[in-house]
Coordinates of C-alpha atoms in Angstrom, one line a residue:
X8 CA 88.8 64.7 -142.6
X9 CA 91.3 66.5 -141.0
X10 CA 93.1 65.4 -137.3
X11 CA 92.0 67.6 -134.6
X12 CA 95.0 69.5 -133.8
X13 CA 95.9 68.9 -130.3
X14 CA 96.7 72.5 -127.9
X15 CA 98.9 72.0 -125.1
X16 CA 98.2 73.3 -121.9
X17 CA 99.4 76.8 -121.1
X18 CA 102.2 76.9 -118.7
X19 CA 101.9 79.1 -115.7
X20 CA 104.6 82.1 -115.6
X21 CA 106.0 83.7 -112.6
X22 CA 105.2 86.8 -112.3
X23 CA 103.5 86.8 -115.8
X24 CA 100.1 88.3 -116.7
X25 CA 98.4 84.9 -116.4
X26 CA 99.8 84.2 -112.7
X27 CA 99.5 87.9 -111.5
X28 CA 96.7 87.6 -109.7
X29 CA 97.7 84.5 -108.2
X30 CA 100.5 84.6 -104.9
X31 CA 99.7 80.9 -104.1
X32 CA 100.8 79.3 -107.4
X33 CA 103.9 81.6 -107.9
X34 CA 104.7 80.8 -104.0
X35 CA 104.5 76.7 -105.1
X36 CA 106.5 77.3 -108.2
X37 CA 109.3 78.9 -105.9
X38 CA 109.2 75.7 -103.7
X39 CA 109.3 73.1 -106.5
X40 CA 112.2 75.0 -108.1
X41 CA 113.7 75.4 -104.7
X42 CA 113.3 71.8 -103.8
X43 CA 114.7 70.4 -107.1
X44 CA 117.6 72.4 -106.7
X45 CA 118.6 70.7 -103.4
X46 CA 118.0 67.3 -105.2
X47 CA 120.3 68.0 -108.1
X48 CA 122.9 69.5 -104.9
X49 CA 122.0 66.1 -103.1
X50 CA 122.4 63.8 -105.8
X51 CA 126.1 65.5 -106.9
X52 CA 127.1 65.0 -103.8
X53 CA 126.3 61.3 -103.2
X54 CA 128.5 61.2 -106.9
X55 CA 131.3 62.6 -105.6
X56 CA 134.1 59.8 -105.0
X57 CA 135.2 59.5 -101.3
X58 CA 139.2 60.9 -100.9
X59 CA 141.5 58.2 -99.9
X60 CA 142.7 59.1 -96.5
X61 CA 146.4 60.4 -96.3
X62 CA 148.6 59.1 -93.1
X63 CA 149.2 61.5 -91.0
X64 CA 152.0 61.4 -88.1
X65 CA 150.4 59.8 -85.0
X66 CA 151.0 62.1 -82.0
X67 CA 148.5 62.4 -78.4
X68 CA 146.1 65.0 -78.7
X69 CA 147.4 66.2 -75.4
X70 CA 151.1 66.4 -76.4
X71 CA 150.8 68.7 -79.7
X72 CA 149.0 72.0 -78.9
X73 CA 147.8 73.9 -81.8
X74 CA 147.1 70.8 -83.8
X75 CA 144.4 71.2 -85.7
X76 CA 141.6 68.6 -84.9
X77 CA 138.8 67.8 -87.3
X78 CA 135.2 69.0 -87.0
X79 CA 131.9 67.2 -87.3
X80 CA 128.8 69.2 -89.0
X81 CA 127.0 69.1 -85.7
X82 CA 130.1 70.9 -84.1
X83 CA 130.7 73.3 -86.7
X84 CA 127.2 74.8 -87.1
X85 CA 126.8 72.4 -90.0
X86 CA 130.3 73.3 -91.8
X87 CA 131.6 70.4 -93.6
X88 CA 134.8 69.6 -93.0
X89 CA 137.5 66.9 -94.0
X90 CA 137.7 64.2 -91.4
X91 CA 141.6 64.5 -90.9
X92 CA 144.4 67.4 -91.5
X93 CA 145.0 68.0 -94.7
X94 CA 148.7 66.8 -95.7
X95 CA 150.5 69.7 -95.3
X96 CA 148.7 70.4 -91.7
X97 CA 145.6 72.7 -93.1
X98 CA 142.2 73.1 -92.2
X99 CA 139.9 73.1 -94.9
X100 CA 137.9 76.5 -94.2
X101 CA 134.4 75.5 -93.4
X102 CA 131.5 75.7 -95.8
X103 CA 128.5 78.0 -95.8
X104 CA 125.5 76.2 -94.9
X105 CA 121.7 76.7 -93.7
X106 CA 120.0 75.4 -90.8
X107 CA 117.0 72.8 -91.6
X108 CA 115.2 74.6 -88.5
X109 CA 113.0 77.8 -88.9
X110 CA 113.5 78.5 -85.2
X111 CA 115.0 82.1 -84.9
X112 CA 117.0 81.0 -82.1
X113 CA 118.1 77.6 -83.6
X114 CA 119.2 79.4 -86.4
X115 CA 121.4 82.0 -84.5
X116 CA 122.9 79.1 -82.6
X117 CA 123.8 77.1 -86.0
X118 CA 125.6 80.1 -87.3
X119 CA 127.2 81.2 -84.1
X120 CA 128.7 77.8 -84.1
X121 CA 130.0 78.5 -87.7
X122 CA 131.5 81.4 -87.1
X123 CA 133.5 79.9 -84.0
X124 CA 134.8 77.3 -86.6
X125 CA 135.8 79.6 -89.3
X126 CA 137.8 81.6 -86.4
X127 CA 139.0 78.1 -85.1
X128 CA 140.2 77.2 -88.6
X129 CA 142.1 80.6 -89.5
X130 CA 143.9 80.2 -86.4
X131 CA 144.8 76.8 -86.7
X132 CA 146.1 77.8 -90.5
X133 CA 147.7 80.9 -89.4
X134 CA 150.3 79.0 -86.8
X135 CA 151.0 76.6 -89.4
X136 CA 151.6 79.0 -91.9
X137 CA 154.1 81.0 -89.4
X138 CA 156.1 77.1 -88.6
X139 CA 156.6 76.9 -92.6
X140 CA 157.4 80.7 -92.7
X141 CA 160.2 79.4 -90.2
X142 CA 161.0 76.6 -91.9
X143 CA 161.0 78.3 -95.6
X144 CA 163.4 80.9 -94.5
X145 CA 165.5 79.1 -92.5
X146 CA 166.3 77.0 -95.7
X147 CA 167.0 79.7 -98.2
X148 CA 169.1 81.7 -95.8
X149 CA 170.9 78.6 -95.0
X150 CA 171.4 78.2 -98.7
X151 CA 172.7 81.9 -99.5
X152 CA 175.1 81.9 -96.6
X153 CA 176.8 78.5 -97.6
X154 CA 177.2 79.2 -101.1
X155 CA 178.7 83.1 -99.9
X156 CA 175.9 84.6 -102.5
X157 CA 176.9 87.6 -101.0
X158 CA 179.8 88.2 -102.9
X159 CA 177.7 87.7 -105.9
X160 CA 175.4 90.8 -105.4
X161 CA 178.4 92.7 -104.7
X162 CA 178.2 92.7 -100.6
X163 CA 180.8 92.6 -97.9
X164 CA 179.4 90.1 -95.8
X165 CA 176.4 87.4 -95.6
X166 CA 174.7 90.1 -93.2
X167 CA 175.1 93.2 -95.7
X168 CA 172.7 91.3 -98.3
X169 CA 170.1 90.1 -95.4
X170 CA 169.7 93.6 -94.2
X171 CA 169.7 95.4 -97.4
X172 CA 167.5 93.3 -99.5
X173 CA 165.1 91.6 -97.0
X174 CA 164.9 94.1 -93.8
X175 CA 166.4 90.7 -91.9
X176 CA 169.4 91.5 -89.4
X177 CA 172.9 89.4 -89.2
X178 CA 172.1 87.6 -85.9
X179 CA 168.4 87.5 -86.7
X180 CA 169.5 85.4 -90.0
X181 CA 171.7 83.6 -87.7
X182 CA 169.4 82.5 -85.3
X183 CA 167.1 81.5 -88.3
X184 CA 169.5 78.8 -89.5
X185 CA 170.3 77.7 -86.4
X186 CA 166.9 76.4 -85.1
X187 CA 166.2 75.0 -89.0
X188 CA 166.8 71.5 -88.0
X189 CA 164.5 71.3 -85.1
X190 CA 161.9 73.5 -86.6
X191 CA 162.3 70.5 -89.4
X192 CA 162.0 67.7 -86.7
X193 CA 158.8 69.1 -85.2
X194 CA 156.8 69.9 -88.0
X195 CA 155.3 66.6 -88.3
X196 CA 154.1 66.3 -84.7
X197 CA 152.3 69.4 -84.4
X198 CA 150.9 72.6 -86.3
X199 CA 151.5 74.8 -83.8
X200 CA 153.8 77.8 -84.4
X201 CA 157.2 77.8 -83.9
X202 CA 159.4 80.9 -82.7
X203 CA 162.9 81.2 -83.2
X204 CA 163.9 82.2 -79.5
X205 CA 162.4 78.9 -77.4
X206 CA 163.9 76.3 -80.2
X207 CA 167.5 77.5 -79.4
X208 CA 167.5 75.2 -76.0
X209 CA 166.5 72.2 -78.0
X210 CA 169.0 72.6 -80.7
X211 CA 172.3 71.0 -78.7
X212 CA 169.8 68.3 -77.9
X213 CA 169.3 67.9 -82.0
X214 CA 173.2 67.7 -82.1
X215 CA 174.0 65.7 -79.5
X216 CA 171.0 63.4 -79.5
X217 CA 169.0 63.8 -83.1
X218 CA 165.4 65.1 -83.8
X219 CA 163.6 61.9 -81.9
X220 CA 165.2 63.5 -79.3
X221 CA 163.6 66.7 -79.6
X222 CA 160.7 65.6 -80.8
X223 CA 160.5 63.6 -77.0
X224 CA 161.6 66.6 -75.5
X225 CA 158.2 68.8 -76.9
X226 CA 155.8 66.2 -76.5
X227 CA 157.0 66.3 -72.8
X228 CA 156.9 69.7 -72.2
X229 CA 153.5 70.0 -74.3
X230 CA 152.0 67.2 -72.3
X231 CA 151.6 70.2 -68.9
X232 CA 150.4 72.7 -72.0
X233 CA 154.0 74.8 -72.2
X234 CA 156.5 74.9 -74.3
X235 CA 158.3 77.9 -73.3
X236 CA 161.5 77.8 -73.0
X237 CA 162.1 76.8 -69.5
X238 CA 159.3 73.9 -70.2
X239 CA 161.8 72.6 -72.9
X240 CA 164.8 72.8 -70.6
X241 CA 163.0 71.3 -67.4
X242 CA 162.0 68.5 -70.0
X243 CA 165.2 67.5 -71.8
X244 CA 166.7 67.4 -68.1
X245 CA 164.1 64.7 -67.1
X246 CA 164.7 62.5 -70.3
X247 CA 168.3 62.9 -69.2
X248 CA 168.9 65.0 -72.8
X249 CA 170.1 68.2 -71.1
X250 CA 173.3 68.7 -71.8
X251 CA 176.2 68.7 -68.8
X252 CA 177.2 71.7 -67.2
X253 CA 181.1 72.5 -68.1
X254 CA 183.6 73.2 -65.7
X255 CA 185.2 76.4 -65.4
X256 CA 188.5 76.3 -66.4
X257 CA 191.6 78.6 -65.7
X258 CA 191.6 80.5 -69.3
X259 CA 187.8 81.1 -68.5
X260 CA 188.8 82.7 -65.3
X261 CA 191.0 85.1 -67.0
X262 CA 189.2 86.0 -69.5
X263 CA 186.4 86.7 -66.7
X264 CA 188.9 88.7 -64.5
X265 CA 189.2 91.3 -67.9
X266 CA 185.7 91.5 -68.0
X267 CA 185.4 92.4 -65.0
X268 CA 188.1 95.2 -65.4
X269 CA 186.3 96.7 -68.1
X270 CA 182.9 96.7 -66.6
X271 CA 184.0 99.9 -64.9
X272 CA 183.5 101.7 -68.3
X273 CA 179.6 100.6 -68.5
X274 CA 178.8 101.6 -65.4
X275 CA 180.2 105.0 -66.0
X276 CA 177.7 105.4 -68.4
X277 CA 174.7 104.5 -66.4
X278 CA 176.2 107.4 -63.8
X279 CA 176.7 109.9 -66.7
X280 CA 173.3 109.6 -67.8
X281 CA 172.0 109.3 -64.2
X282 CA 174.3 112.8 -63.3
X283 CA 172.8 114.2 -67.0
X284 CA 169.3 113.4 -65.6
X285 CA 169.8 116.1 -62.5
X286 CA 169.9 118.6 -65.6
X287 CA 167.6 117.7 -68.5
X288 CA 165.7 114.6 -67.8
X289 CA 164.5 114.4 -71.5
X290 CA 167.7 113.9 -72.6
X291 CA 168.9 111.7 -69.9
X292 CA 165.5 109.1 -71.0
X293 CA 166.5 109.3 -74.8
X294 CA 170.2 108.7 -74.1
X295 CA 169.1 105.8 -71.6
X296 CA 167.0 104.4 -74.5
X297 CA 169.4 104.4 -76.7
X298 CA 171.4 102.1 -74.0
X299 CA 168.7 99.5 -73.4
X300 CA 168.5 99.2 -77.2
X301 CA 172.1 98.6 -77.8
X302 CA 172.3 96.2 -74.6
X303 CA 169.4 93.7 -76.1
X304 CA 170.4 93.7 -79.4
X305 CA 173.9 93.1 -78.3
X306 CA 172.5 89.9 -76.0
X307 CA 170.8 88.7 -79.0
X308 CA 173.9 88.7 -81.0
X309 CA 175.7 86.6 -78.0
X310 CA 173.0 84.0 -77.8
X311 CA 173.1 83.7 -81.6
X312 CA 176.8 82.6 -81.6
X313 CA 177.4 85.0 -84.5
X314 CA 180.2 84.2 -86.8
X315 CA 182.8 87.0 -87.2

């Protein structure tokens, strides 16, 4: 006699001919899948080994603006985020998650939050990435000027090459290099961005003093929120870092008495071009331009202390 031959039980399709007429059991399928997808989710995260923290320079959160803090799920509309910096001074970008509430308005407020922590982060990453952009430049420019690469690529002088190949000016290159060492002795106490122009009062502090010098002199001027600057100056002058004011001497005098003589020859411009205004006004703006121009960038080149 012959073993009854056993039929398994059929197994209910979604969306199939058998479950057609059926919404509720399709609906429950949908939830079991859904729910053992968020226990596979749950259980690789809970297998994922913690990362060992990496020490990061210790600095108030007061005297560092721009550094990028950490955020907590609850603050960051549920992002998950690392608990510290990441070693080169990153955010991680926060992750896309869903509210557990089914409250409209709950919801709205979750992902609001998100989206103020994804702007947050970006920011955060974007003055960082502008301090290495310093920092990376300064460096290479540094490198190409000392070793006269210049004559290599068949140009004149170091400023020939800057201009031509990257679009970057003599003085601007200049300037570059010479805030590269306390661009390099802030980067560990803050993210912040750092622009070439407010460095330049704390570089004969780096000389004179060294970079825990300047790195006193930030943290000062940070701790009232500025660091223009005239924050920096007032700042190394109460740490007593500022440097003494020199003494005119009698070369310096004469040298200011020709200035002086030839003056006369800049102000005849500004009354040519004022007399030229009485007749074509047009004119008289566009050559005036053309006078304001020359004037900064010739002020840049003197606070640069070019090399000619």
């Amino acid at each position: 006699m012959s073993a009854k031959r056993k039929v398994p039980p059929p197994i209910p399709v979604v969306g199939g001919a058998a479950g057609a007429g059926d919404p509720s059991r399709e609906e429950q399928l949908r939830q079991w899948e859904e729910g053992q997808r968020q226990l596979r989710a749950q259980q690789a995260a809970a297998a994922t080994p913690t990362p060992t923290p990496v020490p990061v320079a210790a600095v108030p959160a007061q005297s560092a603006p721009g550094r990028a803090e950490p955020l907590t799920p609850a603050a960051s509309g549920g992002a998950v985020t690392s608990a510290r910096v990441a070693a080169a001074g990153y955010l991680p970008m926060p992750e896309f998650t869903e509210p557990d509430s089914s409250d409209p308005a709950e919801r709205l407020e979750f992902y609001s939050r998100g989206i103020l922590a994804v702007q947050y982060a970006a920011r955060a990453n974007h003055e960082r990435a502008e301090q290495q952009r310093l920092i990376g430049l300064g460096l290479r420019l540094r490198a190409v000027k000392e070793e006269e690469l210049h004559k290599t690529a068949g140009y004149d002088t170091f400023g020939d090459l800057t201009l031509a190949r990257f679009g970057i000016k003599k003085h601007q290159a200049n300037n570059v290099i010479r805030v590269l060492g306390v661009a390099q002795a802030l980067e560990d106490i803050t993210t912040q961005e750092l622009k070439e122009r407010p460095l330049r009062v704390l570089v004969p502090i780096l000389d004179t003093h060294g970079p825990e010098a300047v790195r006193e002199t930030w943290v000062e001027a940070a701790r009232h929120g500025n660091v223009a600057d005239t924050a920096l100056r007032e700042a190394a002058n109460f740490l007593g870092y500022a440097p003494p004011k020199e003494l005119p001497v009698l070369e310096e005098k004469r040298e200011a008495e020709k200035s002086s003589a030839g003056a006369g020859e800049s102000l005849k411009a500004v009354e040519r071009i004022r007399a030229l205004a009485a007749k074509d006004p047009a004119l008289a703006r566009r050559e005036a331009e053309q006078l304001e121009s020359a004037v900064r960038e010739l002020l840049e080149e003197l606070a640069g202390n070019l090399e000619r």
